Amino acid sequence: MLRLGRSTSRPCLPQPRSLAPLSRRPAQRWARRSLPRLGVAAPGASDVAKADGPSTDLRVIADRLWKLGLPFWQEDTSARWKLAGVVGLTLATTGVSVVFNFLGRDFFTALSEKNEEQFKIQLAMYLGAFVFGIPVFVFKSYYQSKLALEWRQWMTERMLQDYLAHRTFYGLQQSAEVDNPDQRISSDVATFTDTAMGLSLTLFNALLDLISFSGILFTIYPPLFAALVIYSVGGTAASVALGKNLVTLNFNQEAREADFRYGLVRVRENAESIAFYSGETDEKELLKQRLQAAVHNYLGLLTASRNLDFFTSFYRYLIQLLPAAVVAPLFFQGKIDFGVINQSQSAFNHILNDVSLVIYRIETLAGFSAVIDRLGEFTEAMDARNTAAAASAAAAAGAAPTAALPATTTASTTITTASTTATTTSTTATTIIGADEPRLLQGEGLEVAEELPGIRLKFLGGGVEAAEGPAGGSGRPLLRCRDVAVVTPRGGNLLLQGLDLDVPAGSSLLVMGPSGAGKTSLLRAVAGLWGEGRGVIELGMAREEVMFLPQRPYMVLGSLRDQALYPRRRGDDAEPREDGSSAASSATSTSTSASAPAPPSRPLPSDEEILAVLETVSLGHLLGRYGHGNSPSHGHLYHAPSSAASSSAAPSATNGSATPSTTTSASSAPPSTPASTPSSPSSSLSSALDAVADWSGSLSLGEQQRLGWARLLLARPRLALLDEATSALDQETEAKLYKVLQRSGIAYVSVGHRSTLREFHGSLLRLKPDGRGGMGWEVKQLKAAAVAVAP
Ligand SMILES: Nc1ncnc2c1ncn2[C@@H]1O[C@H](COP(=O)(O)OP(=O)(O)OP(=O)(O)O)[C@@H](O)[C@H]1O
């Protein structure tokens, strides 16, 4: 027979013991190390589980069960009412069972008294009780599962919120505190809510049942074997036929669950890129869409199960009546003496089921404990990180205005902008620092690293410096480093120390050095992903105004439009701009800080602007290649603008003063329509941009890098951090892209190995061995590069 219900088919085996020891120690270390520094009490021994492997301490499990299970019922009033309804239905099922039992007794009493008229009345009452009683069982089961599903959705969304807040996903991956967060969020939560709901109601029901039936136990009457065989074979065949569509629904459910899980796995695998992009909002949206698809299919599954449940319930309860109905003629002939044997049989079955509950459910209970353990550990790790991050943000917000470094510091190395050229005299001579500082040795790691106070990263808001011009004037530079030391989070190795650096608005810096010297790690520290070390990094802008371009860009799951507009940034509008005005132009006119309100609302670029930028980075051919592709109803981050919006945007996209296309040289200005796309009303362009493909699998690395540049030109941040972002491109294309970037007015810091990159940068930060086994640094003024003034 088909098994119904998710809880019966979902594996809920305890996790291997070997996984947990690895996961707990870093969590404790991290909490001990980081929380006191941030002024947050570190969890004590009782707060973080001490034992290796799944916890067998009942008190810990009960504590975690309480903490995991309670919030939904505390926060959702309607859920409490629904639970009361399900408990009421549960009580009603017990009441119905008792009614059936007594009806059965009277039914058989009528038989034993050979009272044919009374027998017919009892039979009619019995059938009437079925009609009213069985829906109680079916609806109890249906609403119980539906409520568990709502609980799961709520709990999963809450976990997504915590997982994607404060870059917790990145921190957890870096520290390897917990294994498989995706599995915990997708599978374990579903198992938890299903099992918690099912077990608690089953236990409640069993208790009532036991009380109700223990007084009416009678001896067992042997069933009519032949009738039972015929009955069960016929019933199985009928339920298989009725439940055929459940196979498809279950199959689809697995696929939807796997889609959802895969989305989460991608967040884990691409944690660093997403964190650099600050793409948390986009990830949350995509994951919610996939969750919604799973929920929708599961609702269909529930409905089909409910319908089949009508049959199976009749089947299950009719067997109670069948033996008596079959032997009734014999009884009327006086050949058999029945009494109340049916009642005792029924009561016996009830009691047997009740007292055997733990034996029947031992595997479920074991799996449930493991799930509680895994989820408890996961939420504790996330809570610790989010609490620390919130405390850190609050501290930074309070300190930012007064703790800002002075505008000029004589000891620092100032990088001149191109427009001020080499005549600016504030650049110091080549400096190599680092030999006389205490050095952290590999292997001594965490203990020594704990002595360093950590890097203080400050976002001081944007706009002022840009308005003052590229020379920086008396304003703060876009990027300022003071005595910065960068330490790896795992292993605690010192990569770089004593770095003093200023990057003014509209300037550019090239970072070079041997592989593994710490170039990318410096960008990680600037983006706030790594906080281990020492010193102060100030950014004269909001966090959202910094954009990172990795060597291998992260390809978001979605359409070509999604690729071009990723990541959604705080302040982005859902609607494309209609006047062709630059998103950046409005963003730079407002000063923000770490605690400042979000940048003003920025309309999304129109389709024509996206097309223009794709042409600029030589990717116009993608529209032709993928333009006829699929466009599923879910999985899009950005939806096509209305045709009115698109068409009204078209003229301004070609003659506006601040669109990405106008920042390119005249020779690279894009045509209004790509040659490879259909002659194009905006709807064709729109559907071409809606094309969905496996972008990371189908685009070459060079194409992916150019798509990354398209994102940069569309987003127009204040500062771009480019980590070997042209490594897969030919030199001609590399030169073209850097020229476009120079004209855009975006300040940039590049990491690269090619000497040809020098031409496009105003200054060079070279990391080089200091001759004592460590890494020193030097800054050189390069030939002035033509960089436009930031708008
Ligand atoms: N998450 C991490 N935990 C510990 N060590 C790390 C981590 N990430 C990188 N490292 C180490 O830090 C050092 C510097 O890495 P980084 O990526 O900054 O080098 P790089 O100069 O950018 O190298 P390349 O030119 O090869 O890209 C390397 O030795 C690397 O193995």
PDB file of N, CA, C and O and ligand atoms in Angstrom, residues 174 488-490 495 514-521 524 530 724 753, ligand 1:
ATOM      1  N   GLN A 174      33.462  30.192   6.712  1.00  0.00           N
ATOM      2  CA  GLN A 174      34.882  30.402   6.967  1.00  0.00           C
ATOM      3  C   GLN A 174      35.354  29.650   8.199  1.00  0.00           C
ATOM      4  O   GLN A 174      36.423  29.092   8.219  1.00  0.00           O
ATOM      5  N   THR A 488      44.821  35.839   8.713  1.00  0.00           N
ATOM      6  CA  THR A 488      43.843  34.872   8.189  1.00  0.00           C
ATOM      7  C   THR A 488      42.948  34.378   9.321  1.00  0.00           C
ATOM      8  O   THR A 488      43.414  34.183  10.449  1.00  0.00           O
ATOM      9  N   PRO A 489      41.655  34.174   9.033  1.00  0.00           N
ATOM     10  CA  PRO A 489      40.740  33.752  10.112  1.00  0.00           C
ATOM     11  C   PRO A 489      41.036  32.345  10.611  1.00  0.00           C
ATOM     12  O   PRO A 489      40.869  32.057  11.781  1.00  0.00           O
ATOM     13  N   ARG A 490      41.438  31.478   9.732  1.00  0.00           N
ATOM     14  CA  ARG A 490      41.799  30.124  10.172  1.00  0.00           C
ATOM     15  C   ARG A 490      43.310  29.993  10.113  1.00  0.00           C
ATOM     16  O   ARG A 490      43.925  30.222   9.092  1.00  0.00           O
ATOM     17  N   LEU A 495      49.489  38.256   7.310  1.00  0.00           N
ATOM     18  CA  LEU A 495      49.782  38.399   5.883  1.00  0.00           C
ATOM     19  C   LEU A 495      50.458  39.726   5.586  1.00  0.00           C
ATOM     20  O   LEU A 495      51.289  39.842   4.712  1.00  0.00           O
ATOM     21  N   PRO A 514      53.460  38.617  -5.231  1.00  0.00           N
ATOM     22  CA  PRO A 514      53.463  37.179  -5.520  1.00  0.00           C
ATOM     23  C   PRO A 514      52.148  36.516  -5.127  1.00  0.00           C
ATOM     24  O   PRO A 514      51.421  37.029  -4.267  1.00  0.00           O
ATOM     25  N   SER A 515      51.875  35.408  -5.749  1.00  0.00           N
ATOM     26  CA  SER A 515      50.673  34.648  -5.413  1.00  0.00           C
ATOM     27  C   SER A 515      50.719  34.242  -3.937  1.00  0.00           C
ATOM     28  O   SER A 515      51.752  33.791  -3.440  1.00  0.00           O
ATOM     29  N   GLY A 516      49.620  34.428  -3.264  1.00  0.00           N
ATOM     30  CA  GLY A 516      49.540  34.065  -1.847  1.00  0.00           C
ATOM     31  C   GLY A 516      50.068  35.136  -0.927  1.00  0.00           C
ATOM     32  O   GLY A 516      50.123  34.954   0.292  1.00  0.00           O
ATOM     33  N   ALA A 517      50.449  36.297  -1.481  1.00  0.00           N
ATOM     34  CA  ALA A 517      51.022  37.365  -0.651  1.00  0.00           C
ATOM     35  C   ALA A 517      49.974  38.008   0.247  1.00  0.00           C
ATOM     36  O   ALA A 517      50.292  38.583   1.279  1.00  0.00           O
ATOM     37  N   GLY A 518      48.728  37.953  -0.168  1.00  0.00           N
ATOM     38  CA  GLY A 518      47.665  38.554   0.645  1.00  0.00           C
ATOM     39  C   GLY A 518      46.933  39.665  -0.076  1.00  0.00           C
ATOM     40  O   GLY A 518      46.258  40.488   0.568  1.00  0.00           O
ATOM     41  N   LYS A 519      46.998  39.701  -1.398  1.00  0.00           N
ATOM     42  CA  LYS A 519      46.351  40.773  -2.164  1.00  0.00           C
ATOM     43  C   LYS A 519      44.826  40.690  -2.016  1.00  0.00           C
ATOM     44  O   LYS A 519      44.165  41.666  -1.671  1.00  0.00           O
ATOM     45  N   THR A 520      44.290  39.491  -2.280  1.00  0.00           N
ATOM     46  CA  THR A 520      42.833  39.329  -2.136  1.00  0.00           C
ATOM     47  C   THR A 520      42.419  39.528  -0.688  1.00  0.00           C
ATOM     48  O   THR A 520      41.362  40.089  -0.397  1.00  0.00           O
ATOM     49  N   SER A 521      43.279  39.088   0.220  1.00  0.00           N
ATOM     50  CA  SER A 521      42.942  39.215   1.641  1.00  0.00           C
ATOM     51  C   SER A 521      42.816  40.684   2.044  1.00  0.00           C
ATOM     52  O   SER A 521      41.978  41.043   2.880  1.00  0.00           O
ATOM     53  N   ARG A 524      39.489  41.630   1.041  1.00  0.00           N
ATOM     54  CA  ARG A 524      38.522  41.052   1.999  1.00  0.00           C
ATOM     55  C   ARG A 524      38.399  41.947   3.232  1.00  0.00           C
ATOM     56  O   ARG A 524      37.307  42.178   3.749  1.00  0.00           O
ATOM     57  N   TRP A 530      36.881  40.026   6.404  1.00  0.00           N
ATOM     58  CA  TRP A 530      37.848  39.577   7.399  1.00  0.00           C
ATOM     59  C   TRP A 530      38.078  40.694   8.405  1.00  0.00           C
ATOM     60  O   TRP A 530      38.413  41.820   8.034  1.00  0.00           O
ATOM     61  N   GLU A 724      41.669  40.562 -10.003  1.00  0.00           N
ATOM     62  CA  GLU A 724      42.025  39.862 -11.250  1.00  0.00           C
ATOM     63  C   GLU A 724      40.793  39.724 -12.139  1.00  0.00           C
ATOM     64  O   GLU A 724      40.513  38.654 -12.691  1.00  0.00           O
ATOM     65  N   HIS A 753      48.248  40.692 -11.967  1.00  0.00           N
ATOM     66  CA  HIS A 753      49.635  40.284 -12.171  1.00  0.00           C
ATOM     67  C   HIS A 753      50.243  40.905 -13.428  1.00  0.00           C
ATOM     68  O   HIS A 753      51.447  41.060 -13.525  1.00  0.00           O
TER      69      HIS A 753
HETATM   70  N1  LIG B   1      39.899  31.470   4.602  1.00  0.00           N
HETATM   71  C1  LIG B   1      41.208  31.374   4.762  1.00  0.00           C
HETATM   72  N2  LIG B   1      41.701  30.864   5.897  1.00  0.00           N
HETATM   73  C2  LIG B   1      43.037  30.753   6.069  1.00  0.00           C
HETATM   74  N3  LIG B   1      43.941  31.135   5.157  1.00  0.00           N
HETATM   75  C3  LIG B   1      43.498  31.643   4.011  1.00  0.00           C
HETATM   76  C4  LIG B   1      42.118  31.786   3.751  1.00  0.00           C
HETATM   77  N4  LIG B   1      41.980  32.323   2.524  1.00  0.00           N
HETATM   78  C5  LIG B   1      43.231  32.509   2.036  1.00  0.00           C
HETATM   79  N5  LIG B   1      44.142  32.087   2.925  1.00  0.00           N
HETATM   80  C6  LIG B   1      45.587  32.123   2.771  1.00  0.00           C
HETATM   81  O1  LIG B   1      45.976  33.475   2.860  1.00  0.00           O
HETATM   82  C7  LIG B   1      47.083  33.687   1.988  1.00  0.00           C
HETATM   83  C8  LIG B   1      46.788  34.894   1.099  1.00  0.00           C
HETATM   84  O2  LIG B   1      45.710  34.548   0.271  1.00  0.00           O
HETATM   85  P1  LIG B   1      45.231  35.572  -0.856  1.00  0.00           P
HETATM   86  O3  LIG B   1      44.082  34.947  -1.530  1.00  0.00           O
HETATM   87  O4  LIG B   1      45.017  36.893  -0.243  1.00  0.00           O
HETATM   88  O5  LIG B   1      46.482  35.620  -1.795  1.00  0.00           O
HETATM   89  P2  LIG B   1      46.705  36.430  -3.148  1.00  0.00           P
HETATM   90  O6  LIG B   1      47.880  37.310  -2.931  1.00  0.00           O
HETATM   91  O7  LIG B   1      45.452  37.088  -3.568  1.00  0.00           O
HETATM   92  O8  LIG B   1      47.077  35.226  -4.108  1.00  0.00           O
HETATM   93  P3  LIG B   1      46.810  35.013  -5.677  1.00  0.00           P
HETATM   94  O9  LIG B   1      47.645  36.006  -6.412  1.00  0.00           O
HETATM   95  O10 LIG B   1      47.233  33.616  -5.917  1.00  0.00           O
HETATM   96  O11 LIG B   1      45.339  35.186  -5.888  1.00  0.00           O
HETATM   97  C9  LIG B   1      47.287  32.403   1.201  1.00  0.00           C
HETATM   98  O12 LIG B   1      48.362  31.720   1.770  1.00  0.00           O
HETATM   99  C10 LIG B   1      46.013  31.636   1.409  1.00  0.00           C
HETATM  100  O13 LIG B   1      46.237  30.251   1.395  1.00  0.00           O
END
